[in-house]
Amino acid sequence: MFVDIVKISVRAGDGGNGAVSFHREKYVQAGGPDGGDGGKGGDVVFVADDNSSTLVSFRYKKKFTAENGQSGGVNKRTGKSAPDVVIKVPRGTLVRDSDTGRLVADVSGDEPVVIAKGGKGGKGNMNFANPSRQAPRFAKPGFPGEALKLTLELKLLADVGLVGFPNVGKSSLISVVSAAKPQIANYHFTTLSPVLGMVKTGGIDGGSFVMADIPGLVEGASDGIGLGHAFLRHIERCRLILHIVDVSGCEGREPKADFEKINAELSRFSEELSGRTQIVVANKSDIASPEQIEEFKAFVESSKLPTLNPKLFVISAATKMGLQELLDAVAENLDKLPPVKSYEPEPLSLLELEEIEKKRQAFKIENPDKGYFIIDAPFLAPIIAVADMDDFESLQYLQRVLRSSGIIDALEEAGVCESDTVAIFDFEFEYIR
């Protein structure tokens, strides 16, 4: 089954918490703080896999979560960092943020791409010792890992894309010039998914290029009719387009009309795509009359398309006539063209950055009963978890966080009074101005 768009969710690991610990050994009554830092959370990493050409495996597994880093230990030991989660995708996969549509990465190269970064580990109490605070009884929690909802979109990486109406001989051509074995039959839409084939040029340098058989287009494909958008996207990366036309008109089609309709669909789908170098191939010439071939040849050579190779290549995939001349011309054109297109990741917009910052320290205050206030602030959970409520310095640190995050101001705006009870998760305290 060919699947080229899926939605998944990923979550990187949280950083481990810093440790609160004091040096202990025989004959040492009051050792200094030696709580180590937490380990880093695991990243979510994407790598290109040349053994895969579809996203079908993501239909059954849609959630990927990396492990959290370990907490710090005694004797200044740093917690162990968590391993990364490595996700293999077909080469040419675009990764987008599902919520915004922003392009996060183009997984087309050989280097791994970090999609979601694991959180840094929190600082242990050894980092907070100073001359006036020699025994800090608090540490910092680990930072949360990034969480994203992603849309994976496969755009095949190929040097040459075959386009044309159904049943014009695209599959026959790729099966003859490469080792690809697409399904071939005498009915429309035999090919329901793109097929890649490696074509060797036969030169002394052993050159080769990748050819993609794109399922047949129909009029209105740019509007989503037929296979439409589902496969037009796979032509976008191709450096060169081979436009295959049934010059014999054996199915009652008019070659010149077919040529114009396909180019109109390419142009409507993408201006950039319509500007791609194009070679026109007249297939099924073995069953066409000389008059049909000459008429179509004159039509192509008089075409006003600026990116069109003016020469018509007359071939027969069935008899292999004219194939070597065509392949030589393709190789010659590819030598002059830029490499396969890659897409640059899009930076976060100012609005997105502001939204992330809001979520990072978002909180809500409820007042269900007189004199009782509840603070709902997820970002405080790791801080409360590592805080020592019996230690004055630890409480001071919590108070600084509440003040700097705006929670104290929000409590006062909500009408909190002296000695009112304030609850944060399972921790309650009396409010004192």
CSV table of C-alpha atoms in Angstrom, one decimal, residues 36-202:
chain,number,residue,atom,x,y,z
A,36,GLY,CA,24.4,16.3,40.9
A,37,ASP,CA,22.7,17.7,37.8
A,38,GLY,CA,19.9,15.8,36.0
A,39,GLY,CA,20.5,14.1,32.7
A,40,LYS,CA,19.2,15.4,29.4
A,41,GLY,CA,16.0,14.0,28.0
A,42,GLY,CA,16.1,12.0,24.7
A,43,ASP,CA,15.6,13.8,21.4
A,44,VAL,CA,13.2,12.7,18.6
A,45,VAL,CA,15.4,12.3,15.5
A,46,PHE,CA,14.4,11.6,11.9
A,47,VAL,CA,16.7,9.8,9.5
A,48,ALA,CA,16.3,9.0,5.8
A,49,ASP,CA,15.8,5.4,4.9
A,50,ASP,CA,16.5,4.3,1.4
A,51,ASN,CA,14.9,0.9,1.9
A,52,SER,CA,11.4,2.5,2.3
A,53,SER,CA,9.3,4.4,-0.2
A,54,THR,CA,6.0,4.8,1.6
A,55,LEU,CA,4.8,6.1,5.0
A,56,VAL,CA,2.4,3.1,5.5
A,57,SER,CA,4.1,2.0,8.7
A,58,PHE,CA,2.9,5.2,10.4
A,59,ARG,CA,-0.7,4.2,9.9
A,60,TYR,CA,-0.3,1.7,12.8
A,61,LYS,CA,2.1,3.6,15.1
A,62,LYS,CA,1.3,7.3,15.5
A,63,LYS,CA,2.8,8.3,18.9
A,64,PHE,CA,6.6,8.4,19.6
A,65,THR,CA,7.9,9.3,23.0
A,66,ALA,CA,11.5,9.6,24.1
A,67,GLU,CA,12.6,8.6,27.6
A,68,ASN,CA,13.3,11.2,30.4
A,69,GLY,CA,16.8,11.9,31.6
A,70,GLN,CA,17.7,10.4,35.0
A,71,SER,CA,17.8,12.5,38.1
A,72,GLY,CA,21.2,13.7,39.5
A,73,GLY,CA,22.9,11.6,42.2
A,74,VAL,CA,25.0,12.0,45.3
A,75,ASN,CA,28.7,12.9,45.1
A,76,LYS,CA,28.1,15.3,42.3
A,77,ARG,CA,27.0,12.5,39.9
A,78,THR,CA,25.2,13.8,36.8
A,79,GLY,CA,22.1,11.7,35.9
A,80,LYS,CA,22.3,9.6,32.7
A,81,SER,CA,21.0,11.2,29.6
A,82,ALA,CA,18.2,9.3,27.9
A,83,PRO,CA,18.7,7.7,24.4
A,84,ASP,CA,17.2,9.4,21.4
A,85,VAL,CA,14.2,8.0,19.6
A,86,VAL,CA,15.2,7.5,16.0
A,87,ILE,CA,12.4,7.5,13.4
A,88,LYS,CA,13.1,6.2,9.9
A,89,VAL,CA,11.3,7.8,7.0
A,90,PRO,CA,11.6,7.5,3.2
A,91,ARG,CA,14.2,9.9,1.8
A,92,GLY,CA,12.3,13.1,0.6
A,93,THR,CA,9.9,13.3,3.5
A,94,LEU,CA,8.7,16.8,4.5
A,95,VAL,CA,7.9,17.2,8.2
A,96,ARG,CA,5.4,19.9,9.0
A,97,ASP,CA,3.8,21.3,12.2
A,98,SER,CA,0.2,20.1,12.0
A,99,ASP,CA,-1.1,23.1,13.9
A,100,THR,CA,0.5,25.8,11.8
A,101,GLY,CA,1.6,24.1,8.6
A,102,ARG,CA,5.2,25.3,9.2
A,103,LEU,CA,7.9,23.3,7.5
A,104,VAL,CA,10.0,21.8,10.3
A,105,ALA,CA,12.4,19.7,8.2
A,106,ASP,CA,13.1,18.2,4.8
A,107,VAL,CA,14.5,14.7,5.4
A,108,SER,CA,16.4,14.4,2.2
A,109,GLY,CA,20.1,14.3,3.2
A,110,ASP,CA,22.2,11.7,5.0
A,111,GLU,CA,22.5,13.7,8.3
A,112,PRO,CA,20.0,12.9,11.1
A,113,VAL,CA,17.5,15.7,11.7
A,114,VAL,CA,16.5,16.6,15.3
A,115,ILE,CA,12.7,17.3,15.2
A,116,ALA,CA,12.0,17.6,19.0
A,117,LYS,CA,14.7,18.4,21.5
A,118,GLY,CA,14.9,16.7,24.8
A,119,GLY,CA,14.8,18.9,27.9
A,120,LYS,CA,18.0,19.9,29.7
A,121,GLY,CA,18.7,18.4,33.1
A,122,GLY,CA,18.0,20.5,36.2
A,123,LYS,CA,20.9,21.8,38.4
A,124,GLY,CA,21.7,20.0,41.6
A,125,ASN,CA,22.1,21.8,44.9
A,126,MET,CA,25.9,21.9,44.5
A,127,ASN,CA,25.4,24.7,42.0
A,128,PHE,CA,23.6,27.0,44.4
A,129,ALA,CA,26.2,27.1,47.3
A,130,ASN,CA,27.8,30.5,48.0
A,131,PRO,CA,29.3,32.2,51.0
A,132,SER,CA,25.9,33.3,52.4
A,133,ARG,CA,24.1,30.1,51.5
A,134,GLN,CA,26.4,27.2,52.3
A,135,ALA,CA,23.8,24.4,52.5
A,136,PRO,CA,21.1,24.9,49.9
A,137,ARG,CA,18.3,22.4,50.3
A,138,PHE,CA,16.8,22.9,46.9
A,139,ALA,CA,17.6,22.0,43.3
A,140,LYS,CA,16.1,22.8,40.0
A,141,PRO,CA,13.8,20.4,38.1
A,142,GLY,CA,14.6,19.3,34.6
A,143,PHE,CA,13.2,21.2,31.7
A,144,PRO,CA,10.3,19.6,29.7
A,145,GLY,CA,11.0,18.1,26.3
A,146,GLU,CA,9.4,19.5,23.1
A,147,ALA,CA,6.1,18.0,22.0
A,148,LEU,CA,4.7,18.4,18.5
A,149,LYS,CA,1.9,17.2,16.3
A,150,LEU,CA,3.4,16.5,12.9
A,151,THR,CA,2.2,15.9,9.3
A,152,LEU,CA,4.6,13.8,7.2
A,153,GLU,CA,4.4,14.4,3.5
A,154,LEU,CA,6.4,12.3,1.1
A,155,LYS,CA,7.7,14.0,-2.0
A,156,LEU,CA,9.7,11.5,-4.0
A,157,LEU,CA,13.4,12.3,-4.8
A,158,ALA,CA,13.9,11.6,-8.5
A,159,ASP,CA,15.9,13.2,-11.3
A,160,VAL,CA,13.4,12.5,-14.0
A,161,GLY,CA,9.6,12.4,-13.7
A,162,LEU,CA,7.4,10.7,-16.3
A,163,VAL,CA,4.0,12.5,-16.9
A,164,GLY,CA,1.2,11.9,-19.3
A,165,PHE,CA,-2.3,10.6,-19.6
A,166,PRO,CA,-3.2,7.1,-18.4
A,167,ASN,CA,-2.1,4.2,-20.7
A,168,VAL,CA,0.4,6.2,-22.8
A,169,GLY,CA,3.3,3.8,-21.9
A,170,LYS,CA,5.0,5.3,-18.9
A,171,SER,CA,5.2,2.1,-17.0
A,172,SER,CA,6.4,0.2,-20.1
A,173,LEU,CA,9.2,2.7,-20.6
A,174,ILE,CA,10.5,2.6,-17.0
A,175,SER,CA,10.3,-1.2,-17.0
A,176,VAL,CA,12.5,-1.3,-20.1
A,177,VAL,CA,15.2,1.2,-19.1
A,178,SER,CA,15.5,0.3,-15.4
A,179,ALA,CA,15.1,-2.7,-13.1
A,180,ALA,CA,11.7,-1.4,-11.8
A,181,LYS,CA,8.8,-3.8,-12.3
A,182,PRO,CA,5.6,-1.8,-12.3
A,183,GLN,CA,2.3,-3.5,-12.9
A,184,ILE,CA,1.5,-3.2,-16.7
A,185,ALA,CA,-1.9,-3.8,-18.2
A,186,ASN,CA,-4.0,-2.5,-21.0
A,187,TYR,CA,-6.4,-0.4,-18.9
A,188,HIS,CA,-6.3,3.0,-17.3
A,189,PHE,CA,-4.8,3.6,-13.9
A,190,THR,CA,-3.0,0.3,-13.8
A,191,THR,CA,-0.4,2.2,-11.9
A,192,LEU,CA,-1.8,3.5,-8.6
A,193,SER,CA,1.4,4.6,-6.9
A,194,PRO,CA,4.7,6.2,-8.0
A,195,VAL,CA,7.4,3.8,-9.1
A,196,LEU,CA,11.1,4.6,-8.9
A,197,GLY,CA,13.7,3.1,-11.2
A,198,MET,CA,17.5,3.5,-11.4
A,199,VAL,CA,18.6,4.1,-15.0
A,200,LYS,CA,22.2,3.5,-16.0
A,201,THR,CA,23.3,5.7,-18.9
A,202,GLY,CA,25.9,3.2,-20.1
